[in-house]
XYZ file of C-alpha atoms in Angstrom:
149
model
C -68.393 46.395 22.751
C -67.175 48.521 25.636
C -69.294 48.249 28.768
C -68.802 50.584 31.710
C -70.022 50.153 35.254
C -69.526 52.849 37.882
C -69.025 52.237 41.593
C -68.221 49.175 43.623
C -68.493 45.909 41.722
C -68.331 42.576 43.502
C -65.321 40.526 42.382
C -63.886 43.349 40.261
C -60.132 43.778 40.481
C -59.782 47.100 42.292
C -55.972 47.316 42.004
C -55.060 45.762 38.630
C -51.289 46.433 38.924
C -51.005 44.009 41.865
C -53.129 41.422 40.067
C -50.935 41.842 36.967
C -47.719 41.311 38.916
C -49.029 37.952 40.109
C -50.923 36.762 37.025
C -49.360 38.032 33.778
C -47.922 35.583 31.283
C -44.569 36.197 29.609
C -45.980 35.913 26.081
C -48.333 38.847 26.726
C -45.391 41.231 27.044
C -43.900 40.510 23.621
C -47.241 40.427 21.807
C -47.314 43.294 19.266
C -50.376 44.809 20.968
C -48.649 44.981 24.369
C -45.432 46.266 22.765
C -47.439 49.088 21.141
C -49.244 49.961 24.387
C -45.980 50.047 26.367
C -44.371 52.242 23.709
C -47.337 54.629 23.555
C -48.156 54.983 27.251
C -44.771 54.509 28.938
C -42.586 55.612 25.986
C -40.574 52.453 26.641
C -39.282 49.624 24.448
C -39.827 45.936 25.087
C -36.460 44.196 24.857
C -37.735 40.821 26.079
C -40.296 39.213 28.323
C -38.515 40.446 31.460
C -36.740 43.569 30.221
C -38.153 46.958 29.265
C -35.988 49.922 28.288
C -37.408 53.105 29.807
C -36.133 56.508 28.659
C -36.472 57.775 32.240
C -35.606 54.778 34.422
C -33.279 52.854 32.119
C -33.614 49.068 32.064
C -36.573 47.919 34.158
C -38.415 44.673 34.784
C -41.867 43.965 33.447
C -43.236 44.523 36.945
C -42.012 48.145 36.849
C -44.113 49.328 33.901
C -46.885 51.768 34.764
C -50.113 50.701 36.401
C -52.051 52.027 33.423
C -50.189 49.792 30.969
C -50.531 46.826 33.315
C -54.286 47.390 33.413
C -54.513 47.700 29.612
C -52.535 44.483 29.137
C -54.893 42.697 31.526
C -57.896 44.046 29.605
C -56.382 42.745 26.383
C -55.076 39.329 27.427
C -56.534 38.100 30.732
C -58.983 35.272 30.055
C -60.428 35.068 33.585
C -63.475 37.172 32.725
C -62.639 39.573 35.541
C -63.680 43.208 35.461
C -60.764 45.588 35.946
C -60.858 48.987 37.601
C -59.984 51.335 34.732
C -59.639 54.187 37.222
C -56.150 52.696 37.716
C -55.415 54.079 34.252
C -54.735 57.676 33.404
C -56.692 59.467 30.718
C -53.756 58.734 28.391
C -55.126 55.180 28.220
C -58.622 56.043 26.935
C -57.857 55.483 23.260
C -56.550 52.001 24.032
C -59.589 51.197 26.201
C -61.921 52.310 23.404
C -59.921 50.341 20.828
C -60.033 47.173 22.940
C -63.785 47.679 23.399
C -64.277 47.929 19.635
C -62.444 44.631 19.103
C -63.866 42.503 21.925
C -66.430 42.378 24.696
C -64.803 44.475 27.410
C -66.372 45.467 30.715
C -64.531 48.032 32.810
C -65.207 49.449 36.242
C -64.817 53.183 36.905
C -64.738 55.151 40.138
C -64.436 58.517 38.397
C -65.729 60.075 35.183
C -62.925 59.216 32.782
C -62.216 61.733 30.022
C -63.021 59.975 26.743
C -63.218 63.299 24.849
C -60.212 62.431 22.672
C -61.827 59.233 21.355
C -63.430 59.663 17.944
C -66.630 57.659 17.443
C -66.910 56.748 21.118
C -69.530 54.131 21.944
C -70.299 52.235 25.147
C -73.025 50.588 27.182
C -73.491 52.119 30.623
C -74.311 49.066 32.726
C -75.647 51.062 35.688
C -78.575 52.249 33.544
C -78.451 50.123 30.381
C -78.080 53.213 28.205
C -76.035 52.947 25.026
C -74.024 56.108 24.397
C -72.684 57.064 20.979
C -70.520 60.071 21.795
C -68.447 61.580 24.567
C -71.251 64.061 25.262
C -73.806 61.303 25.756
C -71.336 59.374 27.929
C -70.698 62.439 30.069
C -74.422 63.132 30.569
C -75.096 59.526 31.545
C -72.021 59.295 33.790
C -73.014 62.444 35.662
C -76.513 61.062 36.214
C -75.040 57.850 37.612
C -72.574 59.683 39.845
C -75.362 61.923 41.252
C -77.338 58.927 42.511
């Protein structure tokens, strides 16, 4: 289940790309899930654990993938129980966030109202209020209430 908490959260990882650069494990990068996320978000191909082929940048290291993909990979594979700031992701990551939340317990931190409008059958628990939302419209109403506080 996807759980969302808005605002400052003690011990949350505010800048996931930096955390990723210092904590990722090589096997995460070649996992089919990470390969698919890198292909979808960055339009790049995983050649190996330390080599990504970008259509724009050419060959790059794992540490040069986008911050959004780094954050998604952390959400998928990090076992520390940390909450990651999903505001480090662009709205192009929302389908992956929703998918991860359908497949595991996933708590994310947001500092803006992320646009989940492209996610069919969106569902989340809004931890600031405890409300369970079952659509983008319900999420938006609840998020705006939280942000107005």
